[in-house]
Amino acid sequence: MLSFKKAVVLSLACLTLFFLFKSHHQTSAPTFRNANDLPRPTAWKPESEKQQAAHTPDTDKAFNTPDAARKKPKTQVSLDALQQKPLREQLEYQFPYDIDAKTPAYIWQTWKYTPAQGEFSDTLREAEASWTTHHPSFVHEVITDNVAVHLIRHLYASVPQVLEAYIALPLPVLKADFFRYLILLARGGIYSDIDTSALKSAADWIPHDVPSNSYGMVIGIEADPDRPDWADWYRRRIQFCQWTIQSKPGHPVLVDVVANITLETLKRKKLGTLTKDHTGVIEFTGPAVWTDSIFDYFNNPDYFDMSTSKGNITWQNFTGMTAPKKVGDVIVLPITSFSPGIKTMGAGEDDDPMAFVKHQFEGTWKPESERHIGETYG
Ligand SMILES: *[C@@H]1O[C@H](CO)[C@@H](O)[C@H](O)[C@H]1NC(C)=O
Ligand SMILES: *[C@@H]1O[C@H](CO)[C@@H](O)[C@H](O)[C@H]1NC(C)=O
Ligand SMILES: *[C@@H]1O[C@H](CO)[C@@H](O)[C@H](O)[C@H]1NC(C)=O
């Protein structure tokens, strides 16, 4: 947790604009083929490291110690004792965030079939191949439903509520949403929907002069509907997309969204209100809750020094943006980056220098209400 000395250098003051686009280097992650080959979940940090995390040097006084560091207990805790703790703390323990670590060179996707199976359609094959072409040194995994449950069982063995929630989710689309946050929290890398194509290498998403230890997450804008009736089209005035996300493992936004969905699911399970109805998906597991977790993070005094900020970070800080912005350790890409060619909301075309990932939407732009139908596995 040495990294938290750096991680705390997150300030509202550092909302920065970038104009340069070159490359940054990423190291390879180990290859594996199935859940049993995966390394064990991250072990407890040695006592010495925990102590250092708990004491931020005075020079960092202007910034707040992140929750994840502050709440670390001073002694080793047994699995039983851990499971008595609030879910967020359990997750922070299991998946410590290290902003100094390299972003793992993983590409995660989910689908009903793997590319090795005949049922994997040719359209998807082309899209899938684009990721490998642009990231030849990355470990690229297309995870099927069956493998996903084993992987979650393995990665979250010590946080049983998460597995219980994953299993309880009654629709494949809910599991697909949940899975992306879970895999990124535990392993990091890039998650991207199976119907996306890489237009550029992730090494070119971020300007080369931005140090890789200054950010831990890269997100894009899904929607910026600058019209009075925006609420007829989208759930949030600015909506961040969750069809493509890059993150280091253990990022606090992922801890929050995983805790939220786990607790919400178990609450609904208990009340008997988990239904196969598609209408609540966007709020429950989709871009609405994802967007809320991101804004909650930006406005969380545990991570950001609010005393130097000029008010809260809101949708207004992201509307109409055409260059990336950095808020603390999160880089927000403009709408063109993950939504080129949608011919609306100010998005540029596929050949725009800022266009990085193409989301197919089966070829045409569709309103959000139809987003999940037919495009996710299940
Ligand atoms: C999850 O987040 C939503 C906001 O997106 C909030 O309304 C809900 O209360 C949260 N649920 C839990 C269990 O924290
Ligand atoms: C700023 O955000 C915090 C946390 O979300 C919230 O409690 C507070 O009310 C907000 N302040 C304003 C002025 O909106
Ligand atoms: C966010 O936008 C508001 C105006 O809407 C501005 O006053 C504030 O400085 C912005 N915050 C940052 C960190 O840029």
XYZ file of C-alpha atoms and ligand atoms in Angstrom:
420
model
C 0.000 0.000 0.000
C 3.009 2.254 -0.439
C 1.160 3.453 -3.437
C -1.318 5.372 -1.392
C 1.253 8.014 -0.752
C 0.901 8.725 -4.420
C -2.726 7.826 -4.626
C -3.595 10.567 -2.232
C -2.313 13.123 -4.674
C -5.800 13.370 -6.017
C -7.223 16.797 -6.001
C -10.136 18.532 -7.532
C -7.604 21.141 -8.531
C -6.015 18.761 -10.989
C -8.703 18.570 -13.595
C -6.323 18.733 -16.502
C -6.671 18.965 -20.231
C -4.585 16.926 -22.596
C -3.806 17.642 -26.162
C -0.946 15.331 -26.981
C -1.586 11.788 -28.026
C 1.274 9.409 -28.115
C 1.876 6.088 -26.424
C 2.491 4.673 -23.015
C 4.024 1.336 -22.311
C 2.224 -1.585 -20.768
C 3.719 -4.796 -19.513
C 2.373 -8.244 -20.200
C 0.203 -10.071 -17.745
C 0.562 -13.782 -17.212
C -1.356 -16.021 -19.552
C -3.980 -18.355 -18.240
C -6.668 -20.451 -19.799
C -9.092 -21.252 -17.037
C -10.032 -20.240 -13.543
C -7.874 -22.908 -11.914
C -4.743 -21.487 -13.471
C -5.335 -18.054 -12.018
C -3.134 -16.801 -9.227
C -4.788 -16.740 -5.836
C -6.612 -13.565 -4.863
C -4.254 -10.892 -3.615
C -2.822 -11.819 -0.242
C -2.854 -9.684 2.848
C -0.255 -6.954 2.799
C 2.608 -7.401 5.246
C 2.247 -5.471 8.476
C 5.020 -3.031 7.582
C 3.240 -1.954 4.423
C -0.043 -1.476 6.201
C 1.572 0.784 8.755
C 3.043 2.946 6.039
C -0.288 3.186 4.291
C -1.962 4.321 7.471
C 0.468 7.184 8.000
C 0.492 9.732 5.240
C 3.531 11.984 5.299
C 2.926 15.573 6.299
C 3.766 16.772 2.831
C 0.567 15.169 1.672
C -1.528 17.034 4.188
C -3.298 19.033 1.552
C -4.792 15.809 0.297
C -6.954 13.358 2.114
C -5.958 9.807 2.844
C -8.158 7.549 0.802
C -10.632 5.455 2.721
C -9.019 2.301 1.495
C -5.777 3.188 3.212
C -7.225 4.737 6.324
C -9.503 1.862 7.132
C -6.813 -0.829 7.010
C -6.669 -2.591 10.355
C -3.305 -2.635 12.079
C -3.309 -6.370 12.634
C -3.815 -9.366 10.444
C -7.433 -10.384 10.366
C -8.718 -13.910 9.982
C -11.110 -14.763 7.194
C -13.917 -15.042 9.752
C -13.170 -11.626 11.173
C -12.874 -10.152 7.693
C -16.286 -11.415 6.726
C -17.781 -9.538 9.699
C -16.559 -6.273 8.199
C -18.563 -4.043 5.861
C -18.468 -5.301 2.287
C -16.525 -2.300 0.988
C -13.732 -2.968 3.482
C -13.633 -6.634 2.539
C -13.236 -5.682 -1.105
C -10.540 -3.102 -0.350
C -8.571 -5.775 1.506
C -8.855 -8.402 -1.135
C -8.054 -6.090 -4.025
C -5.736 -3.331 -2.864
C -5.359 -0.453 -5.253
C -1.816 0.338 -6.314
C -1.650 3.403 -8.527
C 2.080 2.786 -9.050
C 1.466 -0.594 -10.644
C 1.319 -0.933 -14.411
C -2.135 -1.336 -15.902
C -2.360 -5.098 -16.450
C -2.234 -6.020 -20.143
C -5.508 -7.912 -20.199
C -8.460 -7.607 -22.551
C -11.623 -9.118 -21.119
C -14.746 -9.826 -23.144
C -17.799 -11.992 -22.556
C -19.949 -13.923 -24.957
C -22.027 -17.093 -25.249
C -19.227 -18.725 -27.220
C -15.479 -18.452 -27.499
C -13.886 -17.595 -30.841
C -12.736 -21.237 -30.975
C -16.379 -22.352 -31.321
C -18.171 -22.514 -34.670
C -21.168 -20.620 -33.273
C -19.043 -17.480 -32.841
C -20.369 -15.305 -35.681
C -18.099 -13.892 -38.394
C -19.116 -10.300 -37.608
C -18.011 -10.734 -34.010
C -14.904 -12.586 -35.104
C -13.746 -9.532 -37.018
C -14.465 -7.223 -34.098
C -12.751 -9.554 -31.661
C -9.702 -9.869 -33.895
C -9.302 -6.085 -34.000
C -8.494 -6.137 -30.279
C -5.763 -8.732 -30.748
C -4.377 -6.946 -33.804
C -4.003 -3.688 -31.900
C -2.770 -5.365 -28.699
C -0.522 -8.255 -29.762
C 1.212 -8.481 -26.385
C -1.985 -8.491 -24.313
C -3.689 -11.520 -22.825
C -7.103 -11.522 -24.512
C -9.849 -13.612 -22.947
C -13.410 -14.163 -24.197
C -15.209 -15.531 -21.158
C -18.358 -17.630 -21.546
C -21.169 -17.800 -18.981
C -19.926 -21.112 -17.630
C -16.368 -19.935 -17.226
C -17.529 -16.610 -15.753
C -19.215 -18.222 -12.772
C -16.136 -20.320 -12.015
C -13.901 -17.302 -12.355
C -16.054 -15.252 -9.968
C -16.233 -18.185 -7.545
C -12.445 -18.318 -7.604
C -11.636 -14.608 -7.476
C -14.228 -13.819 -4.828
C -13.829 -16.981 -2.742
C -13.208 -14.905 0.374
C -16.071 -12.444 -0.280
C -19.000 -14.868 -0.498
C -21.686 -12.166 -0.725
C -20.369 -11.216 -4.151
C -20.696 -14.740 -5.506
C -24.138 -15.085 -3.927
C -25.231 -11.873 -5.660
C -23.739 -12.879 -9.001
C -25.579 -16.201 -8.912
C -28.823 -14.545 -7.784
C -28.959 -12.058 -10.668
C -31.855 -13.342 -12.762
C -30.876 -12.068 -16.243
C -27.774 -12.657 -18.367
C -27.549 -8.914 -19.056
C -27.333 -8.194 -15.327
C -24.593 -10.783 -14.915
C -22.785 -9.373 -17.954
C -22.853 -5.888 -16.449
C -21.750 -7.132 -13.037
C -19.003 -9.324 -14.495
C -17.106 -6.411 -16.077
C -16.811 -4.579 -12.765
C -15.867 -7.777 -10.961
C -13.110 -8.794 -13.347
C -11.621 -5.299 -13.443
C -11.736 -4.946 -9.657
C -9.969 -8.277 -9.205
C -7.607 -8.346 -12.179
C -7.664 -4.980 -13.951
C -7.010 -4.393 -17.645
C -9.500 -3.490 -20.336
C -13.056 -4.739 -20.435
C -14.848 -4.225 -23.741
C -18.199 -5.515 -25.036
C -17.970 -8.258 -27.644
C -19.555 -5.970 -30.271
C -16.796 -3.383 -30.073
C -13.808 -2.975 -32.377
C -10.484 -1.495 -31.405
C -9.592 1.354 -33.757
C -6.313 2.107 -31.987
C -4.088 0.523 -29.390
C -4.843 1.411 -25.793
C -1.233 2.589 -25.692
C -2.420 5.512 -27.839
C -5.415 6.451 -25.696
C -3.368 8.488 -23.260
C -0.682 11.044 -24.086
C 2.793 9.600 -23.555
C 3.783 12.398 -21.227
C 1.123 11.423 -18.696
C 2.934 9.186 -16.216
C 1.252 5.805 -15.857
C 1.428 6.129 -12.080
C -0.706 9.274 -12.173
C -3.902 7.509 -13.173
C -5.656 4.250 -12.435
C -8.756 4.325 -14.597
C -9.729 5.415 -18.123
C -13.384 5.949 -18.986
C -15.353 7.417 -21.865
C -18.567 9.342 -22.285
C -21.567 7.421 -23.554
C -24.046 10.247 -23.717
C -24.058 14.024 -23.526
C -27.584 14.884 -24.699
C -27.675 18.663 -24.809
C -31.431 18.983 -25.269
C -34.313 19.826 -22.973
C -35.893 16.386 -23.350
C -32.636 14.538 -22.612
C -34.330 12.512 -19.876
C -36.513 10.820 -22.494
C -33.340 9.370 -23.963
C -30.890 8.865 -21.139
C -30.890 8.313 -17.392
C -28.158 10.821 -16.642
C -27.340 14.140 -18.289
C -23.757 12.938 -18.663
C -23.523 9.179 -18.807
C -20.210 7.334 -18.719
C -19.998 4.213 -20.808
C -19.322 0.839 -19.342
C -18.980 -1.048 -22.635
C -15.288 -0.159 -22.534
C -13.359 0.529 -19.329
C -9.682 0.371 -18.521
C -8.578 0.136 -14.907
C -5.907 -0.987 -12.522
C -7.192 -3.593 -10.067
C -8.796 -2.403 -6.834
C -9.817 1.035 -8.073
C -12.145 2.695 -5.517
C -14.828 3.311 -8.177
C -14.938 -0.438 -8.820
C -15.086 -1.203 -5.106
C -18.069 1.122 -4.874
C -19.997 -0.194 -7.855
C -19.381 -3.834 -6.876
C -20.461 -3.173 -3.296
C -23.541 -1.303 -4.498
C -24.674 -4.043 -6.889
C -23.908 -6.822 -4.396
C -25.847 -5.182 -1.564
C -28.684 -4.099 -3.836
C -28.997 -7.611 -5.267
C -28.975 -9.308 -1.862
C -31.524 -6.782 -0.584
C -33.846 -7.519 -3.511
C -33.271 -11.250 -3.148
C -34.338 -11.069 0.477
C -37.395 -8.986 -0.393
C -38.229 -11.320 -3.277
C -38.112 -8.421 -5.737
C -35.407 -9.673 -8.110
C -37.268 -9.948 -11.399
C -36.548 -10.846 -15.003
C -37.901 -7.467 -16.031
C -35.473 -5.596 -18.306
C -36.714 -2.098 -17.469
C -34.508 -1.472 -14.435
C -31.260 -2.796 -15.868
C -29.651 0.557 -16.626
C -30.180 1.819 -13.083
C -29.486 -1.500 -11.348
C -26.249 -2.649 -13.018
C -25.799 -0.524 -16.147
C -24.505 2.936 -17.031
C -26.681 4.784 -14.486
C -25.216 3.144 -11.387
C -21.776 3.216 -13.035
C -22.073 6.962 -13.644
C -23.305 7.519 -10.086
C -20.320 5.644 -8.639
C -17.941 7.798 -10.670
C -19.513 11.085 -9.605
C -19.693 9.891 -5.983
C -15.962 9.228 -6.168
C -15.197 12.645 -7.654
C -17.102 14.267 -4.818
C -15.869 12.028 -2.014
C -13.842 13.949 0.601
C -12.073 10.706 1.570
C -10.269 10.871 -1.761
C -10.392 14.505 -2.786
C -9.503 17.656 -0.974
C -12.786 19.520 -1.044
C -11.403 22.609 0.688
C -9.566 23.677 -2.466
C -12.368 22.783 -4.858
C -14.758 25.197 -6.486
C -17.880 23.213 -5.797
C -18.840 19.697 -6.765
C -17.908 17.932 -9.940
C -21.092 17.547 -11.965
C -22.145 16.806 -15.528
C -21.275 20.416 -16.354
C -17.597 19.609 -15.969
C -17.815 17.096 -18.835
C -20.414 18.401 -21.251
C -19.155 19.274 -24.722
C -15.588 18.183 -24.007
C -13.454 17.316 -27.027
C -10.142 16.521 -25.292
C -9.531 14.174 -22.356
C -9.820 15.448 -18.805
C -8.091 14.076 -15.773
C -9.926 14.194 -12.456
C -7.668 12.904 -9.721
C -6.562 9.478 -10.936
C -9.356 9.067 -13.511
C -8.938 10.021 -17.162
C -12.205 10.852 -18.891
C -12.122 10.597 -22.679
C -14.495 12.629 -24.868
C -17.567 11.066 -26.489
C -15.687 10.563 -29.784
C -13.246 8.124 -28.158
C -15.642 5.249 -27.471
C -18.644 6.407 -29.552
C -17.319 7.620 -32.888
C -19.690 7.833 -35.813
C -22.945 8.045 -33.850
C -23.770 11.338 -35.620
C -25.128 12.946 -32.498
C -24.081 14.600 -29.236
C -20.971 16.085 -30.810
C -19.247 12.787 -31.536
C -16.632 12.771 -34.303
C -16.307 10.175 -37.036
C -14.448 6.852 -36.964
C -11.351 8.436 -38.512
C -11.165 11.187 -35.887
C -7.766 11.159 -34.131
C -9.628 10.764 -30.841
C -11.670 7.729 -32.015
C -10.350 4.680 -30.149
C -13.143 2.102 -29.866
C -16.120 1.554 -32.160
C -19.291 0.247 -30.538
C -21.262 -1.516 -33.229
C -24.849 -1.203 -31.942
C -25.542 -3.674 -34.729
C -24.498 -1.017 -37.199
C -26.756 1.846 -36.171
C -27.277 4.056 -33.197
C -30.142 2.950 -30.999
C -31.847 4.649 -28.090
C -30.654 3.459 -24.746
C -33.893 1.667 -23.961
C -32.975 -0.872 -26.635
C -29.349 -1.028 -25.695
C -29.395 -4.326 -23.919
C -31.786 -6.220 -26.101
C -30.051 -8.600 -28.435
C -26.605 -7.183 -27.960
C -25.570 -8.877 -24.761
C -25.120 -12.547 -24.274
C -27.852 -14.819 -22.994
C -26.804 1.853 -5.294
O -26.676 3.072 -6.002
C -27.913 3.700 -6.319
C -27.602 4.938 -7.124
O -27.144 4.571 -8.393
C -28.639 4.030 -5.032
O -29.898 4.594 -5.336
C -28.842 2.759 -4.220
O -29.424 3.089 -2.984
C -27.521 2.077 -3.976
N -27.796 0.792 -3.315
C -27.113 0.377 -2.243
C -27.525 -0.927 -1.667
O -26.187 1.016 -1.782
C -21.459 17.737 -3.244
O -21.371 16.330 -3.252
C -21.511 15.762 -1.979
C -21.251 14.277 -2.132
O -21.922 13.732 -3.239
C -22.887 16.059 -1.449
O -23.046 15.512 -0.162
C -23.076 17.560 -1.375
O -24.385 17.849 -0.983
C -22.802 18.209 -2.720
N -22.819 19.631 -2.597
C -23.476 20.409 -3.437
C -23.337 21.879 -3.202
O -24.177 19.961 -4.332
C -16.512 22.201 -12.577
O -17.365 23.114 -13.205
C -17.676 24.267 -12.422
C -18.664 25.098 -13.211
O -19.711 24.336 -13.664
C -16.425 25.057 -12.135
O -16.708 26.159 -11.300
C -15.424 24.151 -11.447
O -14.197 24.834 -11.299
C -15.192 22.891 -12.262
N -14.329 22.013 -11.487
C -13.140 21.692 -11.897
C -12.343 20.866 -10.943
O -12.719 22.004 -12.989
